[in-house]
Short mmCIF file of C-alpha atoms and ligand atoms in Angstrom, two decimals:
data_model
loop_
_atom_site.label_atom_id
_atom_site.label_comp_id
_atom_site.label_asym_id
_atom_site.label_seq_id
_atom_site.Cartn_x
_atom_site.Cartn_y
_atom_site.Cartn_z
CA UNK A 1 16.43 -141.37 -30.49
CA UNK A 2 19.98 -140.21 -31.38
CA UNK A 3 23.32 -140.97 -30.57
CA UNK A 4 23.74 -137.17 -29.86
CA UNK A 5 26.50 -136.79 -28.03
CA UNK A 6 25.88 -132.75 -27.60
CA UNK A 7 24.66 -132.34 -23.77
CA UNK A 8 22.76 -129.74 -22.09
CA UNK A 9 25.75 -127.61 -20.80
CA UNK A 10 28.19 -127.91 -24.12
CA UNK A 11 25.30 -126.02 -25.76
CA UNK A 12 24.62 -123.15 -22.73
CA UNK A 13 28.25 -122.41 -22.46
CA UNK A 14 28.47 -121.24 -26.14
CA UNK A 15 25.74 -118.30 -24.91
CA UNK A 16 27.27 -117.50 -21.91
CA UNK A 17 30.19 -115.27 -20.71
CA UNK A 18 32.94 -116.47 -18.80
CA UNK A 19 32.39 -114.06 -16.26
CA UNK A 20 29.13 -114.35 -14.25
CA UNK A 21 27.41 -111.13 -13.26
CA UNK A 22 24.19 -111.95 -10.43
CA UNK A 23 22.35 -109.85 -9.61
CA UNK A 24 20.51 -110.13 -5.63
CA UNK A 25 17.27 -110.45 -7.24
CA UNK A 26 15.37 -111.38 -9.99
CA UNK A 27 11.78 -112.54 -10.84
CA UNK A 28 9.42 -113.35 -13.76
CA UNK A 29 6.03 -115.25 -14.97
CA UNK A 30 5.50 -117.14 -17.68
CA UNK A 31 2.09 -118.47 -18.55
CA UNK A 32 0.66 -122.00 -18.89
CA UNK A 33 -0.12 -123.49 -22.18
CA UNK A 34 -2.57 -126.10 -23.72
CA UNK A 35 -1.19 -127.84 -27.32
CA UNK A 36 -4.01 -128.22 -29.90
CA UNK A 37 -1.53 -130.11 -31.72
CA UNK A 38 0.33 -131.86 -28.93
CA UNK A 39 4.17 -132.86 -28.63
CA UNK A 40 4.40 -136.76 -28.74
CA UNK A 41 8.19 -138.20 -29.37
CA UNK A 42 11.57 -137.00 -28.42
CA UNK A 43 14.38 -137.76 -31.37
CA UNK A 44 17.20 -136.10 -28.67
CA UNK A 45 16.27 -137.47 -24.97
CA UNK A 46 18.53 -135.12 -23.39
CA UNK A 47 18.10 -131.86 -25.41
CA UNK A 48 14.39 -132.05 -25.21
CA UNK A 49 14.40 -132.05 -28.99
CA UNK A 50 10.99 -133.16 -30.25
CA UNK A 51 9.40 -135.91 -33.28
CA UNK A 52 7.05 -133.08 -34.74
CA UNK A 53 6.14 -129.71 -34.35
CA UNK A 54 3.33 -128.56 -32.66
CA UNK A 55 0.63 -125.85 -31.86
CA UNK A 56 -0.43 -124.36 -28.28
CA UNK A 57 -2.44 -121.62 -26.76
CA UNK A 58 -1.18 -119.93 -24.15
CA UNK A 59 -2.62 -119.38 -20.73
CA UNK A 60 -2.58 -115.89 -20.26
CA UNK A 61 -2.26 -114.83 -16.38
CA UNK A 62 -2.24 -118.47 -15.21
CA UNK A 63 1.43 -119.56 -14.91
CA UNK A 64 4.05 -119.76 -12.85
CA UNK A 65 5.98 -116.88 -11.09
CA UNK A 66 9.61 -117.62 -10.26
CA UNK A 67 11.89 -115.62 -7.92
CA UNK A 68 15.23 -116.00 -7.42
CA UNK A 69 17.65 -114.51 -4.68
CA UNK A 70 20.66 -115.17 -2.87
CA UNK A 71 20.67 -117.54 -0.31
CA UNK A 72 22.56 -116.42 2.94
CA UNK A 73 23.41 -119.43 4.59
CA UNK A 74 25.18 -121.21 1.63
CA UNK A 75 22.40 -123.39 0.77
CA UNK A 76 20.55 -124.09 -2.12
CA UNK A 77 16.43 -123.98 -1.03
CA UNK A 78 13.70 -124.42 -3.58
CA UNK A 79 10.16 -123.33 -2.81
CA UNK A 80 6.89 -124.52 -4.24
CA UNK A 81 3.78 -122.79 -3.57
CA UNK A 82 5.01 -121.92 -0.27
CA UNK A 83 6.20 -124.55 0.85
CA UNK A 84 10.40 -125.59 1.36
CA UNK A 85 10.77 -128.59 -0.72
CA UNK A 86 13.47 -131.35 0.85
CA UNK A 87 16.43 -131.11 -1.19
CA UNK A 88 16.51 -134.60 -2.65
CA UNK A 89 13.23 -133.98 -3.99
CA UNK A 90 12.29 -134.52 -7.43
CA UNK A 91 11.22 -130.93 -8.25
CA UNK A 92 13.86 -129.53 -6.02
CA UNK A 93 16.57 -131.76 -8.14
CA UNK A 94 15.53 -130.92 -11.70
CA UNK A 95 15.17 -126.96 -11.08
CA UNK A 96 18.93 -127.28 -8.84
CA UNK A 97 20.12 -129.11 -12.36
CA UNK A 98 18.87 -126.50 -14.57
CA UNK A 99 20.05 -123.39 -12.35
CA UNK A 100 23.44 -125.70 -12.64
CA UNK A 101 23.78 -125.12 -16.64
CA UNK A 102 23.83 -121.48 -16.13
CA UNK A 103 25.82 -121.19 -12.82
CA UNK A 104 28.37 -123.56 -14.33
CA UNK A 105 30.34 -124.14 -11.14
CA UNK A 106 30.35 -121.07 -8.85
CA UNK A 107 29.60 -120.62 -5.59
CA UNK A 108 26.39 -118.63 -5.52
CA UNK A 109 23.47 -120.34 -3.47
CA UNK A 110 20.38 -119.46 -4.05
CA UNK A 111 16.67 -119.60 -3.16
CA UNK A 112 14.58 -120.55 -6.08
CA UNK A 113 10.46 -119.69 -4.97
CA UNK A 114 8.13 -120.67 -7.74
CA UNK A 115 4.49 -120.41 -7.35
CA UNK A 116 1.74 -121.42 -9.63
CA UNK A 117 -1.70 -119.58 -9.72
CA UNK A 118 -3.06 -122.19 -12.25
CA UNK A 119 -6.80 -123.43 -10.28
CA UNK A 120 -5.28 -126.34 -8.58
CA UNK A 121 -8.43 -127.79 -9.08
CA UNK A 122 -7.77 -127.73 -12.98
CA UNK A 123 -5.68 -130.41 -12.58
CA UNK A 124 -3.23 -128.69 -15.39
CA UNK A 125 0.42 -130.13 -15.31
CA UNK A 126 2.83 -127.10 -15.00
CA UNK A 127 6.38 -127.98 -15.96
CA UNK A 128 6.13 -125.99 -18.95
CA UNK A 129 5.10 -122.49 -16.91
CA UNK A 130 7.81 -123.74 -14.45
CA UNK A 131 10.79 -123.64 -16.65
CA UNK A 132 9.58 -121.03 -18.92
CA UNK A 133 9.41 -118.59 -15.57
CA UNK A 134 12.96 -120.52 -14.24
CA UNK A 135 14.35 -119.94 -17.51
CA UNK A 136 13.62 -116.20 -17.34
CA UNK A 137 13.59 -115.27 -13.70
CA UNK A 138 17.90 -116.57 -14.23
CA UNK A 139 18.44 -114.40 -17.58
CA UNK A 140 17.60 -111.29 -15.69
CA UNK A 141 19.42 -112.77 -12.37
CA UNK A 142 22.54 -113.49 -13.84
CA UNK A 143 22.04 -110.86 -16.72
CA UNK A 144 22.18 -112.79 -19.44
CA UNK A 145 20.12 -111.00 -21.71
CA UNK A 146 19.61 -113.99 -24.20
CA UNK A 147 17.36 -113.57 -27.59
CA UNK A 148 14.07 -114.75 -26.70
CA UNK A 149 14.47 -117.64 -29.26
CA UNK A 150 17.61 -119.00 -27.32
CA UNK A 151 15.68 -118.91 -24.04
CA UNK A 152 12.91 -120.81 -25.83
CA UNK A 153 15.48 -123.55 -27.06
CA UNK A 154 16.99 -123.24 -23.00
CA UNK A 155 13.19 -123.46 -21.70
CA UNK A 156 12.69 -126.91 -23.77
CA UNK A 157 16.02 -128.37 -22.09
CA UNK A 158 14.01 -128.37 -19.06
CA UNK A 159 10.75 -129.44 -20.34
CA UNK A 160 10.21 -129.77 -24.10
CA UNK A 161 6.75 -127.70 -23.83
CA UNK A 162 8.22 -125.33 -21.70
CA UNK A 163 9.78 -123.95 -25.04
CA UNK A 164 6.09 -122.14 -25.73
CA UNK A 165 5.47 -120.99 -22.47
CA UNK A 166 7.98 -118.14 -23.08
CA UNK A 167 5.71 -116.54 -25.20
CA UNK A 168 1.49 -115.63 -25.19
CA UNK A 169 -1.08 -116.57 -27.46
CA UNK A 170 -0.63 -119.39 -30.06
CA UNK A 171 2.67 -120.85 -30.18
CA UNK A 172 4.32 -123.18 -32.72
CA UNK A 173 7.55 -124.96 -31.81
CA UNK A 174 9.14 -125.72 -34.75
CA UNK A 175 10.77 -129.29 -34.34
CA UNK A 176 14.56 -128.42 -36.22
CA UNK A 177 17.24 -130.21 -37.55
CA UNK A 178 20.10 -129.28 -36.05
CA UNK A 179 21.88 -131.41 -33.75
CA UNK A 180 22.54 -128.75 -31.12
CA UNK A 181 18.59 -127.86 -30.76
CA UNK A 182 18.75 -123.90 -31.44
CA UNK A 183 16.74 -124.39 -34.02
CA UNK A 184 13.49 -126.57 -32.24
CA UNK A 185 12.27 -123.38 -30.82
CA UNK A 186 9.12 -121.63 -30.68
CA UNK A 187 7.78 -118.28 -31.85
CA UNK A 188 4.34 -116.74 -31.37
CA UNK A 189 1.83 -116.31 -34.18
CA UNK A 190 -0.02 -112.68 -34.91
CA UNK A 191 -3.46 -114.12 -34.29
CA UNK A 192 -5.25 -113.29 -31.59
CA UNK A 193 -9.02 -115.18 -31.21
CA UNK A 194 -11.07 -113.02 -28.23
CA UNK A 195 -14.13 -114.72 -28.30
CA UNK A 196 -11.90 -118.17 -27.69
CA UNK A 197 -12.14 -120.08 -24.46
CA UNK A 198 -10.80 -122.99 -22.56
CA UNK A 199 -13.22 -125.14 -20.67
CA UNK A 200 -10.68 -127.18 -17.51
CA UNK A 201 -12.74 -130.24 -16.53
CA UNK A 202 -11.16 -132.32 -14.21
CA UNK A 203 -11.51 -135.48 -13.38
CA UNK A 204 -9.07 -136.42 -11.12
CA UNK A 205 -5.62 -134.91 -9.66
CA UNK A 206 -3.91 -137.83 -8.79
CA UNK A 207 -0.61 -137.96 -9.63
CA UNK A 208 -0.42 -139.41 -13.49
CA UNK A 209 1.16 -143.08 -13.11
CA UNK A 210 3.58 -142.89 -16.09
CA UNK A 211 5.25 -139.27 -16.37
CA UNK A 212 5.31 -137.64 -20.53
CA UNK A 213 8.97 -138.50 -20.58
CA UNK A 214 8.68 -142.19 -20.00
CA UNK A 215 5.09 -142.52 -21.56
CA UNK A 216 6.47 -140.77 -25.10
CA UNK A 217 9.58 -143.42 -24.60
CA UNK A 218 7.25 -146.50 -24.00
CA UNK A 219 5.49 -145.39 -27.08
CA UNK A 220 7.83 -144.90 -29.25
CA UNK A 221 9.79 -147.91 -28.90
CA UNK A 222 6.71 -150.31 -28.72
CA UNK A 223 3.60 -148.49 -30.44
CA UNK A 224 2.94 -150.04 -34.38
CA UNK A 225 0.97 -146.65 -34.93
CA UNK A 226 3.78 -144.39 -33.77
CA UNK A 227 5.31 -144.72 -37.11
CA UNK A 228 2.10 -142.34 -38.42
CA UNK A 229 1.79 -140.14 -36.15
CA UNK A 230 4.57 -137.10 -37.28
CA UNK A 231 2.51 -137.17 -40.35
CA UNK A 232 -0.89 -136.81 -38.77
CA UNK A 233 1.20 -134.24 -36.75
CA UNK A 234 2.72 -132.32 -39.72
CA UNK A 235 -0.70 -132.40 -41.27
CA UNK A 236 -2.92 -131.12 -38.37
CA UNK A 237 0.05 -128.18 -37.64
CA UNK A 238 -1.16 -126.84 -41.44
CA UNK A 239 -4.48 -127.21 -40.73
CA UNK A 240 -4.73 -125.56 -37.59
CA UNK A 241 -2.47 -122.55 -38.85
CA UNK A 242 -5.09 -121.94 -41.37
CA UNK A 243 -8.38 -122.30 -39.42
CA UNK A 244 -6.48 -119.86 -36.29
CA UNK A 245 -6.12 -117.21 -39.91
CA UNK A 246 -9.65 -117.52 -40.49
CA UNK A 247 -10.76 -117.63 -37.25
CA UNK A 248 -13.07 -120.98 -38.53
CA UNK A 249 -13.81 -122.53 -35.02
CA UNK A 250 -15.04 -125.40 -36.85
CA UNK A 251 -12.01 -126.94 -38.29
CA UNK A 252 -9.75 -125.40 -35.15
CA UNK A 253 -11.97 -127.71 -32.74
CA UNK A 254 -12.41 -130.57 -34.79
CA UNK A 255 -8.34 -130.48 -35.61
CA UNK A 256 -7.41 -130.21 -32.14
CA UNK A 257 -9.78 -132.72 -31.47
CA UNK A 258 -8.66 -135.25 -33.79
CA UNK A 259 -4.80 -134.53 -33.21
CA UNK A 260 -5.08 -135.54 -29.22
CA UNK A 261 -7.38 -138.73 -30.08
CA UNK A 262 -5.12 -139.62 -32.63
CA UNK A 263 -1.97 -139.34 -29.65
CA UNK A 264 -4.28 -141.23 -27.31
CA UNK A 265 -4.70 -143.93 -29.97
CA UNK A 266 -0.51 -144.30 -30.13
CA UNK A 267 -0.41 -144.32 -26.19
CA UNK A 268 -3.03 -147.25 -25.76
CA UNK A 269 -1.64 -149.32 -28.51
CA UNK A 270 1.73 -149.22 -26.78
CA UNK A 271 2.91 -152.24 -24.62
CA UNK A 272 2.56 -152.16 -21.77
CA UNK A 273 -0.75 -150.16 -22.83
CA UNK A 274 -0.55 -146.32 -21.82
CA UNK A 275 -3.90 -145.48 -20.77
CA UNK A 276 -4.41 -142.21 -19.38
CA UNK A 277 -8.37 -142.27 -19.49
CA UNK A 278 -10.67 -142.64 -16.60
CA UNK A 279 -13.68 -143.56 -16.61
CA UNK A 280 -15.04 -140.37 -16.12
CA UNK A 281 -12.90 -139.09 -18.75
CA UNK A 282 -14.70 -140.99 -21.30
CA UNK A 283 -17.86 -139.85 -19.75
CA UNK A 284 -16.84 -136.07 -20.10
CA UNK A 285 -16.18 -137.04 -24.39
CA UNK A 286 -19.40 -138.53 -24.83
CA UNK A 287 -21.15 -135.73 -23.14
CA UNK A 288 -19.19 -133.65 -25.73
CA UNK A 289 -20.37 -135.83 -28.60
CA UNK A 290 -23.85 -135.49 -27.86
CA UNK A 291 -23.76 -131.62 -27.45
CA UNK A 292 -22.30 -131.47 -30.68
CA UNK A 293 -24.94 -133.43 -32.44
CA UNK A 294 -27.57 -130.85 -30.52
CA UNK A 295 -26.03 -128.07 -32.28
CA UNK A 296 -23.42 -126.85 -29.82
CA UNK A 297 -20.23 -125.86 -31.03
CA UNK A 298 -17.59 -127.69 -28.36
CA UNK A 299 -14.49 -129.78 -28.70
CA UNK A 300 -12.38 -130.77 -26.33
CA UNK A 301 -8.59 -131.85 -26.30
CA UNK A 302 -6.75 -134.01 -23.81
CA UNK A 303 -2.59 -134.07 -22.64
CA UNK A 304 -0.71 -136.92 -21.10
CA UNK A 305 -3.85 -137.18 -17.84
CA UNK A 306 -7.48 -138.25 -17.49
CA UNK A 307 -8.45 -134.27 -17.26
CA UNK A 308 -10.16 -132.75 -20.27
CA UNK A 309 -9.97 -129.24 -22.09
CA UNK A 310 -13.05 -128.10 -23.51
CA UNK A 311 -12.32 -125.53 -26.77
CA UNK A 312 -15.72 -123.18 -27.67
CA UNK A 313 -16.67 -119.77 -28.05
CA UNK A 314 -18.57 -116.87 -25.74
CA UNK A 315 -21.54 -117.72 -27.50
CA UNK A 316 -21.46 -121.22 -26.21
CA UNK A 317 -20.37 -120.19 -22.38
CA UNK A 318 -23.56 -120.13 -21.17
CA UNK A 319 -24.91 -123.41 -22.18
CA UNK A 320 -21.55 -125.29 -21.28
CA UNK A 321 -21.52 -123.70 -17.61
CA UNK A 322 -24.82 -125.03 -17.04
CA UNK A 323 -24.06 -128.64 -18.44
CA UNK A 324 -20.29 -128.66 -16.68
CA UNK A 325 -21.02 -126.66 -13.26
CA UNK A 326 -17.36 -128.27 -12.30
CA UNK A 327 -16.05 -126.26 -15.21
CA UNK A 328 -13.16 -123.29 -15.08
CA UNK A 329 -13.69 -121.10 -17.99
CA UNK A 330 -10.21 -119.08 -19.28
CA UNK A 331 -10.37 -116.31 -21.97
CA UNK A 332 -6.77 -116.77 -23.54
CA UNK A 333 -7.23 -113.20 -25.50
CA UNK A 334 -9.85 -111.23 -23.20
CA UNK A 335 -7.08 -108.45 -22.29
C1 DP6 B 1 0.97 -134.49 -23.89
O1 DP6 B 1 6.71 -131.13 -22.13
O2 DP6 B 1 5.77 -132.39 -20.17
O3 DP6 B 1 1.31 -132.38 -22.82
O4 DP6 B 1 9.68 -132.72 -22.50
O5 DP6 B 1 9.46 -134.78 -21.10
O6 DP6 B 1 9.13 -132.53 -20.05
P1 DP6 B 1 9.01 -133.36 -21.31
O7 DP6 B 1 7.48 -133.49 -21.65
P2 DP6 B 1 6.30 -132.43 -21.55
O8 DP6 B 1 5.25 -133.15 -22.52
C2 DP6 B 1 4.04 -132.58 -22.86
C3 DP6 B 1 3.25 -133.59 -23.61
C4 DP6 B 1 1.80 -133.20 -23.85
C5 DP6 B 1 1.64 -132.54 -25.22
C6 DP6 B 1 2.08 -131.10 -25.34
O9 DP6 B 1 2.02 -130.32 -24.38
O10 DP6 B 1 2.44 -130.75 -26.48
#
């Protein structure tokens, strides 16, 4: 990590206007997203600012909605799914710190309601929906009206992957160089994929015991195969790029494959070992494995849990529904 000694709100103030202008209202959705080459590594700790680049699909319509109003009895409140969250919650204390950057002082309380409409029984982590849909639903409150790269680089302040959620389809967040972060931002690539889908398997929703932040640390300071893994990275990015242009499922799967294994591999050889597996996650691979070597075309890809993300096409929906009953099937490009 750096010695940066740039922080979150030196780098919002430069966008922002000295004179606040909120709105009563304000709301927006941004959608979910699944990295076929993942985000392992932060070089900045407190800008978010990432090791290597890296690839995602977007969710479509399942994300995160986010409205914001004014809150009448001079009280911040954050919802989740319904539900008032207790102030000196964690959720409730990260999405208070990022409204913070952007109200910069003033006294204007607000009501933050987010709600996710990802399955709950996918088992999908949704931090980077959530402050994709924060970082929106406060451009248009406070009217902002920010380039949609700069609320990309503001999205990733609050979660790193957060900084593809602002946009659909496949994503690549470019890592940067800069020291300030507005150039580790993502943009969205032309190709679209229809017959794509993603097969959710979970396993288990218990709450992961080492968060991404601290697990990416842990790994980085005390993993001997970290040192490889922004090349296998840089060199999985390219590849993917090129089998999304020519739409060769193939090489797409077997990439995204490789690139989470090859993650897993730098989690479990750090100390104290980062496991994320379960059992039944292993169970769910070799079931994988041996549809593959009967002919059917499935890969799957895994994030910083025990839950696994099948990749295939409409031809193969059939077959997998029958051999995954547990499985929720989402068409990224079907609209
Ligand atoms: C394994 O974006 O959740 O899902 O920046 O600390 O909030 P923070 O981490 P986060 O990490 C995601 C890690 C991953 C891979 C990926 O989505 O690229």
């Amino acid at each position: 990590m750096s010695n940066n000694s740039i922080n979150k709100a030196s780098v919002v103030n430069r966008y922002l206007q000295d004179r606040l202008e909120p709105k009563d209202y304000a709301d927006a959705f941004a959608p979910s997203n699944i990295a076929l080459c993942k985000y392992w590594g932060k070089r900045d700790g407190e800008l978010n600012l990432p090791v290597n680049s890296s690839l995602s699909v977007s969710l479509a319509h399942l994300g995160s909605h986010t409205k914001i109003s004014r809150s009448e009895d001079g009280s911040d409140k954050v919802r989740l799914n319904n539900k008032d969250l207790p102030s000196d919650s964690d959720f409730s204390r990260k999405v208070i710190d990022f409204v913070d950057l952007f109200r910069r002082g003033q006294k204007i309380p607000l009501i933050v309601d987010t709600r996710n409409n990802i399955p709950t029984a996918a088992g999908l982590a949704s931090s980077a929906s959530g402050f994709a849909a924060l970082m929106l639903a406060l451009d248009d409150f406070f009217s902002l009206n920010l380039d949609k790269s700069v609320l990309s680089a503001f999205a990733r302040m609050g979660s790193g992957s957060a900084s593809r959620s602002i946009y659909t389809g496949f994503v690549r967040w470019d890592m940067g160089s800069r020291a300030d972060g507005m150039d580790s931002v993502a943009s969205q690539l032309d190709n679209r994929w229809p017959d794509l889908c993603i097969g959710l398997i979970k396993v288990s929703s218990a709450r992961k015991p080492v968060d991404s932040r601290s697990g990416m640390q842990r790994t980085i300071e005390t993993s001997k195969l970290y040192p490889s893994w922004p090349e296998q990275a840089g060199s999985d990015l390219i590849t993917l790029e090129q089998a999304i242009d020519e739409q060769n499922f193939a090489q797409m799967g077997a990439c995204a494959e490789k690139n989470a294994m090859s993650m897993h591999a730098t989690m479990m050889s750090a100390w104290p070992p980062l496991v994320y597996w379960l059992p039944e996650s292993l169970a769910v691979m070799q079931q994988v494995w041996q549809l593959r070597e009967a002919g059917v075309a499935v890969y799957f890809t895994m994030d910083a849990g025990p839950n696994l993300k099948l990749l295939f096409e409409t031809a193969s929906l059939s077959v997998l529904q029958t051999e995954f009953p547990i499985m929720e099937v989402i068409q990224p490009f079907s609209d």
